[in-house]
Coordinates of C-alpha atoms and ligand atoms in Angstrom, one line a residue:
M1 CA 23.3 -20.9 6.1
S2 CA 22.8 -19.3 9.5
K3 CA 22.6 -15.6 10.2
T4 CA 21.8 -13.4 13.1
F5 CA 19.7 -10.2 13.4
D6 CA 18.5 -8.2 16.4
V7 CA 14.9 -8.6 15.3
I8 CA 13.3 -11.1 12.9
I9 CA 9.7 -10.3 11.8
V10 CA 7.6 -13.1 10.2
G11 CA 5.1 -11.4 7.9
G12 CA 5.5 -8.3 5.7
G13 CA 2.0 -6.9 5.9
P14 CA 1.1 -3.5 7.4
A15 CA 1.9 -4.7 10.9
G16 CA 5.2 -6.5 10.0
Y17 CA 6.7 -4.0 7.6
V18 CA 5.9 -1.0 9.7
C19 CA 7.4 -2.7 12.7
A20 CA 10.5 -3.3 10.5
I21 CA 10.7 0.4 9.6
R22 CA 10.5 1.5 13.2
C23 CA 13.1 -1.2 14.2
G24 CA 15.4 0.2 11.5
Q25 CA 14.9 3.7 12.7
L26 CA 15.9 2.6 16.2
G27 CA 19.1 1.2 14.9
L28 CA 18.2 -2.5 15.3
S29 CA 19.4 -4.9 12.6
T30 CA 16.2 -6.3 11.2
A31 CA 14.9 -8.9 8.8
V32 CA 11.4 -9.5 7.5
V33 CA 10.4 -12.9 6.3
E34 CA 7.6 -12.8 3.6
K35 CA 6.3 -15.7 1.5
E36 CA 4.4 -13.6 -1.0
K37 CA 4.7 -9.9 -1.8
L38 CA 5.6 -7.2 0.6
G39 CA 2.6 -5.3 1.9
G40 CA 0.5 -8.3 2.8
V41 CA -3.2 -8.6 2.3
C42 CA -3.7 -4.8 2.7
V43 CA -1.5 -3.8 -0.2
N44 CA -2.0 -6.9 -2.5
V45 CA -5.5 -8.2 -1.9
G46 CA -7.2 -5.9 0.5
C47 CA -7.3 -2.2 1.4
I48 CA -5.4 -0.8 -1.5
P49 CA -6.8 -2.7 -4.6
T50 CA -10.4 -2.5 -3.2
K51 CA -10.0 1.3 -2.8
A52 CA -8.9 1.5 -6.5
L53 CA -11.9 -0.5 -7.5
L54 CA -14.2 1.6 -5.3
H55 CA -12.8 4.7 -7.1
S56 CA -13.8 3.0 -10.4
S57 CA -17.3 2.4 -9.1
H58 CA -17.5 6.0 -7.9
V59 CA -16.5 7.2 -11.3
A60 CA -19.1 4.8 -12.9
N61 CA -21.9 6.1 -10.7
L62 CA -20.8 9.7 -11.2
V63 CA -20.7 9.4 -15.0
K64 CA -24.2 7.9 -15.0
K65 CA -25.6 11.2 -13.7
S66 CA -23.0 13.6 -15.0
S67 CA -25.4 15.4 -17.4
K68 CA -27.1 16.9 -14.3
Y69 CA -23.8 18.7 -13.7
G70 CA -23.5 20.0 -17.2
V71 CA -21.2 17.3 -18.5
T72 CA -22.8 14.9 -21.0
V73 CA -20.8 11.9 -22.1
G74 CA -21.6 9.4 -24.8
D75 CA -22.6 5.8 -24.3
I76 CA -21.2 4.5 -21.1
Q77 CA -19.2 1.3 -21.4
L78 CA -18.4 -0.4 -18.1
D79 CA -15.2 -2.5 -18.3
F80 CA -14.6 -4.4 -15.1
G81 CA -11.4 -5.9 -16.5
A82 CA -9.9 -2.5 -17.1
A83 CA -10.9 -1.5 -13.5
I84 CA -9.1 -4.6 -12.2
K85 CA -6.1 -3.9 -14.3
N86 CA -5.9 -0.4 -12.9
S87 CA -6.3 -1.7 -9.3
R88 CA -3.5 -4.2 -9.9
Q89 CA -1.1 -1.4 -11.1
V90 CA -1.9 0.6 -7.9
S91 CA -1.3 -2.5 -5.8
E92 CA 2.0 -3.2 -7.5
Q93 CA 3.1 0.4 -7.1
N94 CA 2.4 0.2 -3.3
S95 CA 4.2 -3.1 -2.9
K96 CA 7.2 -1.7 -4.7
G97 CA 7.0 1.3 -2.3
V98 CA 7.3 -1.1 0.6
E99 CA 10.3 -2.7 -1.0
F100 CA 11.9 0.8 -1.2
L101 CA 11.1 1.5 2.4
M102 CA 12.8 -1.8 3.5
K103 CA 16.0 -0.7 1.6
K104 CA 15.8 2.8 3.0
N105 CA 15.6 1.5 6.5
K106 CA 18.3 -1.2 5.9
V107 CA 15.9 -4.1 6.5
T108 CA 16.8 -7.4 5.0
V109 CA 13.9 -9.1 3.2
I110 CA 14.0 -12.9 3.4
P111 CA 11.7 -14.5 0.8
G112 CA 10.0 -17.7 2.0
T113 CA 7.8 -19.2 4.7
G114 CA 9.2 -18.6 8.2
Q115 CA 8.9 -21.4 10.8
I116 CA 9.4 -20.1 14.3
Q117 CA 11.4 -22.4 16.6
A118 CA 12.4 -22.2 20.3
G119 CA 15.4 -20.0 21.1
K120 CA 14.2 -17.1 19.0
K121 CA 15.1 -19.0 15.8
V122 CA 13.3 -18.7 12.4
V123 CA 13.8 -21.4 9.8
V124 CA 13.2 -20.4 6.1
G125 CA 13.7 -23.2 3.6
G126 CA 16.9 -24.8 4.8
D127 CA 18.3 -21.7 6.5
V128 CA 18.2 -20.9 10.2
Y129 CA 18.1 -17.3 11.3
T130 CA 18.5 -16.3 15.0
A131 CA 17.3 -13.1 16.7
N132 CA 19.4 -11.6 19.4
K133 CA 16.6 -9.6 20.8
A134 CA 13.2 -10.7 19.5
V135 CA 11.1 -12.5 17.0
V136 CA 7.8 -10.8 15.9
V137 CA 4.8 -12.8 14.6
A138 CA 2.9 -10.7 12.1
T139 CA 1.4 -13.5 10.0
G140 CA -2.0 -11.9 9.5
S141 CA -5.3 -13.6 8.5
S142 CA -6.9 -15.3 5.6
V143 CA -10.3 -15.6 3.9
K144 CA -12.6 -18.4 5.1
G145 CA -15.7 -20.2 3.9
I146 CA -18.4 -21.9 5.9
P147 CA -17.7 -25.6 5.3
A148 CA -20.4 -26.7 7.8
I149 CA -23.2 -25.5 5.3
G150 CA -21.3 -26.6 2.2
L151 CA -20.0 -23.1 1.4
E152 CA -16.4 -23.9 0.9
I153 CA -14.4 -21.5 -1.3
N154 CA -13.8 -23.2 -4.6
K155 CA -12.4 -20.1 -6.3
S156 CA -14.8 -20.4 -9.3
T157 CA -18.5 -20.2 -8.2
V158 CA -17.8 -19.7 -4.4
I159 CA -15.1 -17.0 -4.2
S160 CA -13.5 -14.8 -1.6
S161 CA -12.1 -11.2 -1.8
D162 CA -8.8 -12.9 -3.0
E163 CA -10.5 -14.0 -6.3
A164 CA -13.0 -11.1 -6.6
L165 CA -9.9 -8.8 -7.1
F166 CA -8.8 -10.7 -10.2
L167 CA -12.1 -11.4 -12.0
P168 CA -11.8 -10.6 -15.7
E169 CA -15.4 -9.5 -15.8
A170 CA -18.2 -8.6 -13.4
P171 CA -20.6 -11.6 -13.0
A172 CA -24.3 -11.2 -14.0
S173 CA -25.4 -11.9 -10.4
L174 CA -23.6 -12.2 -7.1
A175 CA -24.7 -13.2 -3.6
V176 CA -22.5 -11.7 -0.9
V177 CA -22.6 -13.6 2.4
G178 CA -21.8 -11.2 5.2
A179 CA -22.4 -7.5 5.3
G180 CA -19.4 -6.3 7.3
A181 CA -16.8 -4.0 5.7
V182 CA -15.7 -6.6 3.1
G183 CA -19.2 -7.6 2.0
S184 CA -20.5 -4.0 1.8
E185 CA -17.5 -2.7 -0.1
F186 CA -17.8 -5.5 -2.7
A187 CA -21.6 -5.1 -3.0
E188 CA -20.9 -1.4 -3.8
I189 CA -18.2 -2.3 -6.4
F190 CA -20.1 -5.0 -8.3
N191 CA -23.4 -3.1 -8.2
A192 CA -21.8 -0.1 -10.0
F193 CA -20.5 -2.5 -12.7
G194 CA -24.0 -3.8 -13.4
T195 CA -24.0 -7.0 -11.4
K196 CA -27.3 -8.0 -9.7
V197 CA -26.1 -8.1 -6.0
T198 CA -27.9 -9.8 -3.1
L199 CA -26.3 -8.9 0.2
I200 CA -27.0 -11.4 3.0
E201 CA -26.4 -10.6 6.6
A202 CA -27.1 -13.0 9.5
L203 CA -27.5 -10.2 12.1
P204 CA -30.5 -7.9 12.0
R205 CA -28.8 -5.1 10.0
I206 CA -25.9 -4.5 7.6
L207 CA -22.7 -3.1 9.0
P208 CA -23.8 -4.6 12.4
L209 CA -20.8 -3.2 14.3
E210 CA -21.7 0.4 13.3
D211 CA -24.2 2.7 14.9
S212 CA -27.7 1.6 13.8
E213 CA -28.4 5.0 12.1
S214 CA -25.2 4.5 10.0
S215 CA -26.4 1.0 9.0
A216 CA -29.9 2.4 8.1
T217 CA -28.5 5.2 6.0
V218 CA -26.2 2.9 4.0
G219 CA -29.1 0.4 3.7
R220 CA -31.3 3.1 2.2
S221 CA -28.6 4.1 -0.3
F222 CA -27.9 0.5 -1.3
K223 CA -31.7 -0.1 -1.9
K224 CA -32.0 3.0 -4.0
R225 CA -29.2 1.5 -6.2
K226 CA -31.2 -1.8 -6.3
I227 CA -28.9 -3.9 -4.1
D228 CA -31.1 -6.5 -2.6
I229 CA -30.5 -6.7 1.1
M230 CA -31.5 -9.7 3.2
Q231 CA -31.0 -8.9 6.9
G232 CA -31.5 -11.4 9.8
A233 CA -30.8 -13.9 7.2
S234 CA -28.8 -17.1 7.8
V235 CA -27.6 -19.2 4.9
K236 CA -28.6 -22.8 5.8
K237 CA -27.6 -24.7 2.7
A238 CA -25.7 -24.3 -0.5
D239 CA -26.2 -26.1 -3.7
I240 CA -23.1 -25.6 -5.8
G241 CA -23.6 -26.0 -9.5
A242 CA -21.0 -25.7 -12.3
N243 CA -22.1 -22.2 -13.3
S244 CA -24.2 -21.0 -10.4
V245 CA -24.9 -21.5 -6.7
T246 CA -28.3 -21.7 -5.0
L247 CA -28.5 -20.7 -1.4
E248 CA -31.2 -21.6 1.0
V249 CA -31.6 -18.7 3.3
E250 CA -33.7 -18.5 6.5
V251 CA -35.2 -15.0 7.0
N252 CA -37.6 -14.4 9.9
G253 CA -38.7 -18.1 10.0
N254 CA -39.2 -18.2 6.2
T255 CA -37.0 -20.0 3.8
R256 CA -36.0 -18.1 0.6
T257 CA -33.7 -19.3 -2.1
V258 CA -31.1 -17.1 -3.8
T259 CA -29.5 -18.2 -7.1
A260 CA -26.4 -16.4 -8.3
E261 CA -23.6 -16.9 -10.8
K262 CA -21.2 -16.5 -7.9
V263 CA -21.2 -16.3 -4.1
L264 CA -18.7 -14.0 -2.4
M265 CA -17.8 -15.1 1.1
A266 CA -17.4 -12.1 3.4
A267 CA -18.3 -13.7 6.7
G268 CA -15.1 -12.9 8.6
R269 CA -11.5 -14.0 8.3
K270 CA -9.3 -16.7 10.1
T271 CA -6.0 -16.1 11.7
N272 CA -2.8 -17.6 10.3
T273 CA -1.4 -19.5 13.3
E274 CA 0.1 -22.5 11.6
G275 CA 3.1 -23.9 13.4
L276 CA 2.9 -21.4 16.3
A277 CA 1.7 -23.8 19.0
E278 CA 4.7 -26.1 18.3
A279 CA 6.9 -23.1 19.1
G280 CA 5.3 -22.7 22.5
I281 CA 3.1 -19.8 21.5
Q282 CA -0.3 -20.2 23.0
I283 CA -3.5 -19.4 21.0
D284 CA -6.8 -18.5 22.6
E285 CA -10.1 -20.1 21.9
R286 CA -11.0 -17.6 19.2
G287 CA -7.8 -18.3 17.3
F288 CA -5.8 -15.2 18.3
V289 CA -2.3 -15.4 19.8
K290 CA -2.2 -14.8 23.5
T291 CA -0.2 -11.7 24.5
D292 CA 0.6 -9.6 27.5
A293 CA 0.4 -5.8 27.8
N294 CA 3.7 -5.5 25.8
L295 CA 2.3 -7.8 23.1
Q296 CA 4.8 -10.5 24.1
T297 CA 3.5 -14.0 23.5
T298 CA 3.7 -16.9 26.0
S299 CA 7.1 -17.7 24.4
P300 CA 9.6 -15.2 25.9
G301 CA 11.2 -12.9 23.4
V302 CA 8.5 -13.6 20.8
Y303 CA 6.0 -10.8 20.2
C304 CA 2.8 -10.7 18.1
I305 CA 1.1 -7.9 16.2
G306 CA -1.6 -7.3 13.6
D307 CA -4.7 -9.5 12.8
V308 CA -3.2 -12.6 14.3
A309 CA -2.8 -10.8 17.7
G310 CA -6.4 -9.9 18.1
P311 CA -9.3 -7.7 16.9
P312 CA -10.0 -5.4 15.4
M313 CA -8.5 -6.9 12.2
L314 CA -7.5 -3.5 10.7
A315 CA -4.3 -2.5 8.9
H316 CA -3.9 0.7 11.0
K317 CA -4.3 -1.2 14.3
G318 CA -1.6 -3.6 13.1
S319 CA 0.8 -0.8 12.1
R320 CA 0.4 0.9 15.4
E321 CA 1.2 -2.3 17.2
G322 CA 4.2 -2.7 14.9
V323 CA 5.6 0.7 16.1
F324 CA 4.8 -0.1 19.7
V325 CA 6.5 -3.5 19.7
A326 CA 9.6 -2.1 17.9
E327 CA 9.9 0.5 20.7
V328 CA 9.4 -2.1 23.4
I329 CA 12.1 -4.3 21.9
A330 CA 14.5 -1.3 21.6
G331 CA 13.8 -0.4 25.3
E332 CA 12.3 3.0 24.4
K333 CA 9.5 4.7 26.3
T334 CA 6.3 3.8 24.5
H335 CA 2.8 5.3 24.3
P336 CA 0.3 2.7 25.3
I337 CA -2.1 1.8 22.5
R338 CA -5.7 3.0 23.1
Y339 CA -7.7 0.2 21.6
D340 CA -10.9 2.1 22.4
N341 CA -9.8 4.9 20.0
I342 CA -9.1 3.1 16.7
P343 CA -11.2 4.5 13.9
S344 CA -13.2 2.1 11.7
V345 CA -14.1 2.9 8.1
T346 CA -16.2 1.2 5.4
Y347 CA -15.5 2.7 2.0
C348 CA -18.9 2.2 0.5
S349 CA -20.9 5.2 -0.8
P350 CA -21.6 7.1 1.3
E351 CA -18.6 6.1 3.5
V352 CA -19.1 5.1 7.1
A353 CA -16.6 6.0 9.8
S354 CA -16.8 5.7 13.5
I355 CA -14.7 5.8 16.7
G356 CA -15.6 5.0 20.3
L357 CA -19.0 4.0 21.5
S358 CA -22.2 3.7 19.5
E359 CA -25.6 4.6 21.1
D360 CA -26.5 0.9 21.4
A361 CA -23.2 0.3 23.2
C362 CA -23.9 3.2 25.6
K363 CA -27.4 1.8 26.3
K364 CA -26.1 -1.8 26.8
Q365 CA -23.3 -0.6 29.2
G366 CA -25.7 1.8 31.1
I367 CA -23.6 4.8 30.2
E368 CA -25.4 8.1 30.3
Y369 CA -25.0 10.1 27.1
K370 CA -26.3 13.0 25.0
V371 CA -26.4 13.1 21.2
G372 CA -25.5 15.9 18.9
K373 CA -26.3 15.4 15.3
F374 CA -26.1 17.3 12.0
A375 CA -27.6 16.0 8.7
L376 CA -25.6 16.7 5.5
T377 CA -28.7 17.9 3.8
A378 CA -28.1 21.2 5.7
N379 CA -24.3 21.4 4.7
G380 CA -23.4 23.7 1.9
R381 CA -20.5 21.7 0.6
A382 CA -22.5 18.4 0.6
R383 CA -25.2 20.2 -1.4
A384 CA -22.7 21.7 -3.8
S385 CA -21.3 18.3 -4.6
D386 CA -24.7 16.6 -4.5
E387 CA -23.6 14.2 -1.8
T388 CA -26.1 14.9 1.0
E389 CA -26.7 11.4 2.1
G390 CA -25.4 11.1 5.7
F391 CA -24.8 12.9 8.9
V392 CA -22.4 13.5 11.8
K393 CA -23.4 12.2 15.1
I394 CA -21.4 12.8 18.3
I395 CA -22.2 11.0 21.5
R396 CA -21.0 12.9 24.5
D397 CA -21.0 12.6 28.2
P398 CA -23.9 14.8 29.5
K399 CA -21.9 16.5 32.2
Y400 CA -18.4 17.4 30.9
G401 CA -18.8 17.0 27.2
E402 CA -16.3 14.2 26.8
I403 CA -16.6 12.6 23.4
L404 CA -17.7 9.0 24.0
G405 CA -18.2 8.2 20.3
A406 CA -18.6 9.7 16.9
H407 CA -20.3 8.3 13.8
I408 CA -20.0 9.8 10.4
V409 CA -21.8 8.8 7.2
A410 CA -20.6 11.0 4.4
S411 CA -18.8 10.9 1.0
H412 CA -15.5 11.6 2.8
A413 CA -16.2 10.2 6.2
S414 CA -12.9 8.3 6.1
E415 CA -11.0 11.6 6.1
M416 CA -13.3 13.4 8.5
I417 CA -13.2 11.0 11.4
H418 CA -9.6 11.9 12.4
E419 CA -10.6 15.2 13.8
L420 CA -12.6 13.3 16.4
A421 CA -9.8 10.7 16.8
V422 CA -7.3 13.5 17.7
A423 CA -9.9 15.1 20.0
R424 CA -10.5 11.8 21.8
E425 CA -6.8 11.0 22.1
N426 CA -6.2 14.4 23.7
E427 CA -9.5 14.3 25.8
Y428 CA -10.9 17.4 24.1
T429 CA -14.5 18.1 24.9
V430 CA -17.3 18.9 22.3
A431 CA -16.8 22.6 23.2
E432 CA -13.1 22.5 22.3
V433 CA -13.8 20.8 19.0
E434 CA -16.3 23.5 18.1
L435 CA -14.0 26.3 19.2
A436 CA -11.6 25.5 16.4
V437 CA -12.7 27.5 13.4
H438 CA -13.8 25.1 10.6
A439 CA -13.3 26.3 7.0
H440 CA -16.4 27.1 4.9
P441 CA -17.7 25.4 2.9
T442 CA -16.5 21.9 4.1
L443 CA -18.1 18.7 5.2
S444 CA -16.1 19.1 8.4
E445 CA -18.4 22.0 9.4
A446 CA -20.9 19.3 10.1
I447 CA -18.6 18.0 12.9
A448 CA -18.6 21.5 14.5
E449 CA -22.4 21.7 14.1
A450 CA -22.9 18.3 15.7
A451 CA -20.7 19.4 18.6
L452 CA -22.8 22.5 18.8
D453 CA -26.0 20.5 18.6
S454 CA -24.9 18.4 21.6
M455 CA -24.7 21.7 23.5
D456 CA -28.2 22.8 22.1
R457 CA -26.5 25.6 20.1
V458 CA -26.7 24.3 16.5
L459 CA -26.5 27.1 14.0
H460 CA -27.7 25.8 10.6
T461 CA -30.8 23.8 11.3
Ligands
LIG501 P1 -16.7 -9.0 9.6 O1 -16.6 -9.9 10.7 O2 -16.5 -7.6 9.8 O3 -18.2 -9.2 8.9 C1 -18.7 -10.4 8.6 C2 -20.2 -10.4 8.6 O4 -20.7 -11.6 8.2 C3 -20.8 -10.1 10.0 O5 -21.6 -9.0 10.0 C4 -21.5 -11.4 10.3 O6 -22.7 -11.2 11.1 C5 -21.9 -12.0 8.9 N1 -22.0 -13.4 8.8 C6 -21.3 -14.4 9.4 N2 -21.8 -15.6 9.1 C7 -22.8 -15.4 8.2 C8 -23.7 -16.2 7.6 N3 -23.6 -17.6 7.7 N4 -24.7 -15.7 6.8 C9 -24.8 -14.4 6.7 N5 -24.0 -13.5 7.3 C10 -23.0 -14.0 8.1 O7 -15.8 -9.6 8.5 P2 -15.3 -9.1 7.0 O8 -16.3 -8.1 6.5 O9 -15.2 -10.4 6.3 O10 -13.9 -8.4 7.3 C11 -12.9 -9.2 7.9 C12 -12.0 -8.2 8.7 O11 -11.3 -7.3 7.8 C13 -12.8 -7.3 9.7 O12 -12.1 -7.2 10.9 C14 -12.9 -6.0 8.9 O13 -13.1 -4.9 9.8 C15 -11.6 -6.0 8.2 N6 -11.8 -5.2 7.0 C16 -11.7 -3.8 7.1 C17 -12.0 -3.0 6.0 C18 -11.9 -1.6 6.1 O14 -11.4 -1.1 7.1 N7 -12.5 -0.8 5.2 C19 -12.3 -3.6 4.7 C20 -12.3 -5.0 4.7 C21 -12.1 -5.7 5.8

């Protein structure tokens, strides 16, 4: 069979399916090729099911101390299997939602593995599909182990997030290798369900991409909950047994061993680029597809979006690229993507959210800055809900008050960061952020106070 579309998108994750929706809105006949379920890693084995599990862990932690708030419950039973079941239902619902969106926007879904060929052709099984206008690569990324030190994912004792999301029960002990977003979120989840967690990070601090104060605050919170953190710790060797794994870890020149029932690999992901080079699509030395300013690859008429197109590997970055590329293909006027204004969120407790530069980055780049900070211990809403761990920190330019970066550690940091994303997108100053009246009592008042603090006018400390 052979069929023609204006646009053929390979990969139905948050980059690919959003691109398809926008193409549909712009009147382009569009197909999405997907070998698994619509929604990709995000909906099926990433953002969405982990957030459902994090909700379960939040409930577990809340119930453990609920009598303080006047609600005493009986014996607490932690049932990880039930939490997994709930997370799978949420995930299914979301994937069905994407199916509905494809129908609504008249996008054809082609099940199978798409092989891109010259001449804007995509082969799926024995069928050849041709794109009149463009092919879009949105093939995403996958989990990876560290084979060089014997840490290959075997799906039983050495697992990745893919397996962790289907475990019938929480292991008695778990070593998590890598304390980025994936590692920190899973450390949070399993700790709440009674697993003895050791979090191992090669760099000097957990969440190394975040501002150092954010890392320190989460580190303290994790330690309070008895998560064992090893920082500046490289795994040198792994001894994989039938029911446990022993890791040899070098920390500050000393060798320590960690034995756990399972090891969860969270040391980064690899891009899915199979077959692309054969189609004339060049890949850079880090494994990302090379693109120009319009996200067009080295093969004319073939575009690339999402994780496989470059960092940061975030669903919302991929979705924005999907919209952008659809508009480029349709010949619409587009808004350039501001890669320096993409929020980053880790949904541990407290949550960590950031945008723009950290203090360390300012120092490294020799950028002059001033800091405004407000601790949640002085925020009424945070006190009322007993969630006072954290702060809002705004890094501003000393002269005009431009917001260079913002860092929030708070129970709802993921929701709060967007005020600063909008401010930065529109080049509002700290004075303009503060001028907007913030409702009381809200955690967002801490943003206005941090802005005020950066002008030496803080009210509540
Ligand atoms: P990552 O690259 O963010 O973090 C991996 C961590 O592992 C790094 O801190 C690295 O220093 C450490 N590491 C590497 N090798 C190690 C070793 N041998 N021993 C100890 N530590 C080692 O990757 P991660 O967390 O796996 O996430 C993958 C991608 O998915 C990232 O781009 C991340 O931002 C994204 N993601 C985003 C989420 C969110 O927005 N909440 C949630 C999950 C993932």
